[in-house]
CSV table of C-alpha atoms in Angstrom, one decimal:
chain,number,residue,atom,x,y,z
U,1,ALA,CA,-5.2,16.4,-14.1
U,2,GLN,CA,-4.3,12.7,-13.8
U,3,SER,CA,-6.7,9.9,-12.7
U,4,VAL,CA,-7.0,6.2,-12.7
U,5,THR,CA,-9.9,3.9,-13.3
U,6,GLN,CA,-10.1,0.3,-12.1
U,7,LEU,CA,-12.5,-1.9,-14.0
U,8,GLY,CA,-14.3,-4.2,-11.7
U,9,SER,CA,-14.7,-3.7,-8.0
U,10,HIS,CA,-14.6,-7.4,-7.4
U,11,VAL,CA,-12.8,-10.2,-9.3
U,12,SER,CA,-13.1,-13.9,-8.4
U,13,VAL,CA,-10.7,-16.5,-9.8
U,14,SER,CA,-10.0,-20.2,-9.0
U,15,GLU,CA,-6.8,-21.1,-7.3
U,16,GLY,CA,-4.2,-21.7,-10.0
U,17,ALA,CA,-5.9,-19.6,-12.6
U,18,LEU,CA,-4.7,-16.4,-14.2
U,19,VAL,CA,-5.2,-13.2,-12.3
U,20,LEU,CA,-5.9,-10.0,-14.3
U,21,LEU,CA,-6.8,-6.8,-12.6
U,22,ARG,CA,-7.4,-3.8,-14.9
U,23,CYS,CA,-6.3,-0.3,-14.5
U,24,ASN,CA,-6.5,2.6,-17.0
U,25,TYR,CA,-5.0,6.0,-16.4
U,26,SER,CA,-5.5,9.5,-17.7
U,27,SER,CA,-2.6,11.8,-17.8
U,28,SER,CA,-1.4,14.6,-20.1
U,29,VAL,CA,2.3,13.7,-19.5
U,30,PRO,CA,4.0,10.4,-18.9
U,31,PRO,CA,3.0,9.2,-15.5
U,32,TYR,CA,4.4,7.1,-12.8
U,33,LEU,CA,2.1,4.2,-11.9
U,34,PHE,CA,1.8,2.0,-8.9
U,35,TRP,CA,0.0,-1.1,-7.7
U,36,TYR,CA,-0.6,-1.4,-4.0
U,37,VAL,CA,-2.1,-4.4,-2.1
U,38,GLN,CA,-4.1,-4.3,1.1
U,39,TYR,CA,-4.7,-7.4,3.1
U,40,PRO,CA,-7.6,-7.5,5.5
U,41,ASN,CA,-7.2,-5.1,8.4
U,42,GLN,CA,-3.9,-3.9,7.3
U,43,GLY,CA,-2.4,-0.8,5.6
U,44,LEU,CA,-1.4,-0.7,1.9
U,45,GLN,CA,1.9,-2.3,0.7
U,46,LEU,CA,3.6,-1.5,-2.6
U,47,LEU,CA,3.4,-4.4,-5.1
U,48,LEU,CA,5.3,-2.7,-8.0
U,49,LYS,CA,5.8,0.6,-9.7
U,50,TYR,CA,6.5,2.0,-13.2
U,51,THR,CA,8.8,4.9,-13.5
U,52,SER,CA,9.6,4.7,-17.3
U,53,ALA,CA,12.6,2.5,-17.0
U,54,ALA,CA,10.9,-0.6,-18.5
U,55,THR,CA,7.4,-1.2,-19.7
U,56,LEU,CA,7.1,-4.6,-18.0
U,57,VAL,CA,7.4,-4.3,-14.3
U,58,LYS,CA,7.9,-7.2,-12.0
U,59,GLY,CA,6.8,-7.0,-8.4
U,60,ILE,CA,6.6,-9.1,-5.3
U,61,ASN,CA,4.7,-12.3,-4.9
U,62,GLY,CA,4.8,-13.2,-8.6
U,63,PHE,CA,2.8,-10.2,-9.8
U,64,GLU,CA,3.7,-8.1,-12.8
U,65,ALA,CA,2.2,-5.2,-14.8
U,66,GLU,CA,2.8,-3.9,-18.3
U,67,PHE,CA,2.6,-0.2,-19.1
U,68,LYS,CA,0.9,0.3,-22.5
U,69,LYS,CA,0.9,3.9,-23.6
U,70,SER,CA,-1.2,3.3,-26.6
U,71,GLU,CA,-4.0,1.8,-24.4
U,72,THR,CA,-3.3,4.1,-21.4
U,73,SER,CA,-3.3,0.9,-19.3
U,74,PHE,CA,-1.3,-0.7,-16.5
U,75,HIS,CA,-3.0,-4.0,-15.9
U,76,LEU,CA,-1.8,-6.3,-13.1
U,77,THR,CA,-1.3,-10.0,-13.8
U,78,LYS,CA,-0.2,-13.2,-12.1
U,79,PRO,CA,0.0,-16.5,-13.9
U,80,SER,CA,-1.3,-18.7,-11.1
U,81,ALA,CA,-3.5,-17.4,-8.2
U,82,HIS,CA,-2.8,-18.5,-4.7
U,83,MET,CA,-5.2,-18.4,-1.8
U,84,SER,CA,-2.9,-15.9,-0.1
U,85,ASP,CA,-3.5,-13.4,-3.0
U,86,ALA,CA,-7.0,-12.7,-1.7
U,87,ALA,CA,-6.9,-8.9,-0.9
U,88,GLU,CA,-7.8,-5.5,-2.2
U,89,TYR,CA,-5.6,-4.1,-4.9
U,90,PHE,CA,-5.3,-0.4,-5.7
U,91,CYS,CA,-3.8,1.2,-8.8
U,92,ALA,CA,-2.4,4.7,-8.4
U,93,VAL,CA,-0.8,7.4,-10.5
U,94,THR,CA,1.4,10.4,-10.0
U,95,LEU,CA,3.5,12.7,-12.0
U,96,GLY,CA,7.2,13.2,-11.7
U,97,GLY,CA,7.9,15.8,-9.1
U,98,ALA,CA,4.4,15.7,-7.8
U,99,SER,CA,3.7,15.5,-4.0
U,100,LYS,CA,0.5,13.5,-4.3
U,101,ILE,CA,-0.6,10.1,-5.5
U,102,ILE,CA,-4.1,9.5,-6.9
U,103,PHE,CA,-5.6,6.2,-6.0
U,104,GLY,CA,-8.2,4.2,-7.9
U,105,SER,CA,-11.3,2.9,-6.1
U,106,GLY,CA,-9.8,-0.6,-5.7
U,107,THR,CA,-10.5,-4.1,-6.8
U,108,ARG,CA,-11.2,-6.9,-4.3
U,109,LEU,CA,-9.7,-10.2,-5.4
U,110,SER,CA,-11.3,-13.4,-4.2
U,111,ILE,CA,-9.7,-16.9,-4.7
U,112,ARG,CA,-12.0,-19.9,-5.0
U,113,PRO,CA,-10.5,-23.2,-3.8
Q,1,ASN,CA,12.8,0.4,12.4
Q,2,ALA,CA,9.0,0.6,13.1
Q,3,GLY,CA,8.1,2.3,9.8
Q,4,VAL,CA,4.8,4.2,10.1
Q,5,THR,CA,2.8,3.8,13.3
Q,6,GLN,CA,-0.7,5.1,14.1
Q,7,THR,CA,-2.5,5.6,17.4
Q,8,PRO,CA,-5.1,4.7,18.4
Q,9,LYS,CA,-6.0,1.6,16.3
Q,10,PHE,CA,-9.7,1.9,17.2
Q,11,ARG,CA,-11.9,4.6,18.6
Q,12,VAL,CA,-15.6,5.2,19.0
Q,13,LEU,CA,-16.8,8.8,19.4
Q,14,LYS,CA,-20.1,10.5,20.0
Q,15,THR,CA,-21.3,13.2,17.6
Q,16,GLY,CA,-19.7,16.5,18.6
Q,17,GLN,CA,-16.7,15.0,20.4
Q,18,SER,CA,-13.2,15.8,19.4
Q,19,MET,CA,-10.1,13.7,19.1
Q,20,THR,CA,-6.6,13.6,17.6
Q,21,LEU,CA,-5.0,10.8,15.6
Q,22,LEU,CA,-1.3,10.5,15.8
Q,23,CYS,CA,1.0,9.3,13.0
Q,24,ALA,CA,4.7,8.7,13.6
Q,25,GLN,CA,7.4,7.7,11.1
Q,26,ASP,CA,11.0,6.8,11.8
Q,27,MET,CA,12.3,6.8,8.2
Q,28,ASN,CA,13.2,10.6,8.1
Q,29,HIS,CA,10.6,11.1,5.4
Q,30,GLU,CA,9.8,14.7,4.3
Q,31,TYR,CA,6.3,14.0,3.1
Q,32,MET,CA,3.4,12.8,5.2
Q,33,TYR,CA,-0.3,12.2,4.3
Q,34,TRP,CA,-3.6,11.5,5.9
Q,35,TYR,CA,-6.2,9.5,3.9
Q,36,ARG,CA,-9.6,8.1,4.7
Q,37,GLN,CA,-10.9,4.9,3.2
Q,38,ASP,CA,-14.5,4.2,2.6
Q,39,PRO,CA,-16.1,1.2,0.8
Q,40,GLY,CA,-16.0,1.6,-2.9
Q,41,MET,CA,-14.3,5.0,-2.8
Q,42,GLY,CA,-10.6,4.0,-2.6
Q,43,LEU,CA,-8.4,6.3,-0.6
Q,44,ARG,CA,-9.2,10.0,-0.5
Q,45,LEU,CA,-6.5,12.5,0.6
Q,46,ILE,CA,-7.5,14.6,3.6
Q,47,HIS,CA,-4.4,16.7,4.2
Q,48,TYR,CA,-0.7,16.3,3.6
Q,49,SER,CA,2.6,17.9,4.6
Q,50,VAL,CA,5.7,18.4,2.5
Q,51,GLY,CA,7.9,19.2,5.5
Q,52,GLU,CA,8.1,20.2,9.1
Q,53,GLY,CA,5.8,23.1,9.9
Q,54,THR,CA,3.9,22.9,6.6
Q,55,THR,CA,0.5,21.5,5.8
Q,56,ALA,CA,-1.8,21.5,2.7
Q,57,LYS,CA,-5.4,20.6,1.9
Q,58,GLY,CA,-6.1,17.4,0.0
Q,59,GLU,CA,-9.3,16.2,-1.7
Q,60,VAL,CA,-11.6,16.1,1.4
Q,61,PRO,CA,-10.2,18.5,4.1
Q,62,ASP,CA,-13.5,19.8,5.6
Q,63,GLY,CA,-14.0,18.9,9.2
Q,64,TYR,CA,-10.3,18.0,9.8
Q,65,ASN,CA,-7.2,19.9,10.9
Q,66,VAL,CA,-3.6,18.8,10.9
Q,67,SER,CA,-0.3,19.8,12.4
Q,68,ARG,CA,3.3,18.9,11.7
Q,69,LEU,CA,5.3,20.4,14.5
Q,70,LYS,CA,8.0,17.7,14.3
Q,71,LYS,CA,9.2,16.0,11.2
Q,72,GLN,CA,8.4,12.6,12.4
Q,73,ASN,CA,4.9,13.3,13.6
Q,74,PHE,CA,1.7,14.2,11.7
Q,75,LEU,CA,-1.5,14.8,13.7
Q,76,LEU,CA,-5.0,14.7,12.4
Q,77,GLY,CA,-7.7,16.4,14.5
Q,78,LEU,CA,-11.4,16.2,14.4
Q,79,GLU,CA,-12.9,19.2,16.3
Q,80,SER,CA,-16.5,18.2,16.3
Q,81,ALA,CA,-17.0,14.6,15.0
Q,82,ALA,CA,-19.9,13.8,12.7
Q,83,PRO,CA,-21.3,10.3,11.7
Q,84,SER,CA,-20.0,11.1,8.1
Q,85,GLN,CA,-16.5,10.9,9.5
Q,86,THR,CA,-16.9,7.2,10.3
Q,87,SER,CA,-14.1,5.7,8.3
Q,88,VAL,CA,-10.7,4.0,8.4
Q,89,TYR,CA,-7.9,6.5,8.5
Q,90,PHE,CA,-4.5,5.8,7.1
Q,91,CYS,CA,-1.3,7.8,7.5
Q,92,ALA,CA,1.5,7.5,4.9
Q,93,SER,CA,4.9,9.0,4.4
Q,94,SER,CA,7.4,9.3,1.6
Q,95,LEU,CA,10.7,10.7,0.6
Q,96,ASP,CA,10.6,14.1,-1.0
Q,97,ARG,CA,9.8,14.5,-4.7
Q,98,SER,CA,13.4,15.0,-5.7
Q,99,THR,CA,13.6,11.2,-6.2
Q,100,ILE,CA,11.5,9.7,-9.0
Q,101,LEU,CA,11.5,6.5,-7.2
Q,102,TYR,CA,9.5,7.8,-4.2
Q,103,GLU,CA,6.7,5.6,-2.9
Q,104,GLN,CA,4.3,6.0,0.0
Q,105,TYR,CA,4.7,3.8,3.1
Q,106,PHE,CA,1.4,3.2,5.0
Q,107,GLY,CA,0.5,2.8,8.6
Q,108,PRO,CA,-1.8,0.1,9.8
Q,109,GLY,CA,-4.9,2.4,10.0
Q,110,THR,CA,-7.3,3.7,12.6
Q,111,ARG,CA,-10.9,2.6,12.6
Q,112,LEU,CA,-13.1,5.4,13.8
Q,113,THR,CA,-16.8,5.1,14.4
Q,114,VAL,CA,-18.9,8.2,15.2
Q,115,THR,CA,-22.3,7.5,16.7
């Protein structure tokens, strides 16, 4: 069975600093991986997704993630944090043809002025 | 195109009361899902449906029932609410699994408090 682990329930960075949110997955076959963002009092929105086309995936709002099979990781990065990036971020995994997505427990990102 | 909508947005119930949460999508999606979100636990799947007239249990189905009588609607019912069901409930929908590019589209959520 597949699963995801997000390291760090809360990450705080200064405005303009690098954002790094960690996600490790467990899957016996090549997975599909997602990052979703949830702004306060809203539903989840897709940031980006990996479906085996390219290991470096670019998403919305300047975020990107790199699929590293050897490390079973799919970390989310952004070179320069903006105040508007403050939100909760969820990593998720599924298998091709599966009807369900498994979500991680989430990482809350705070931005310091 | 409204996407995924949920009603109501907020609700307070007393223990033992019943209610139904409605989810509607206008994207002609085959799959629909109900999740609950609790602090520190991410999203947990309650029930899901892979097409009109079908439903299946997810990770935490106890205390909930669902129905998918129409393709665009997915109802979540609580027959006898308990304080442990205090949570934020999200509905989502997606295309069928024949496309590898499928993703889930989420509604805005329903905040339920059971006293």
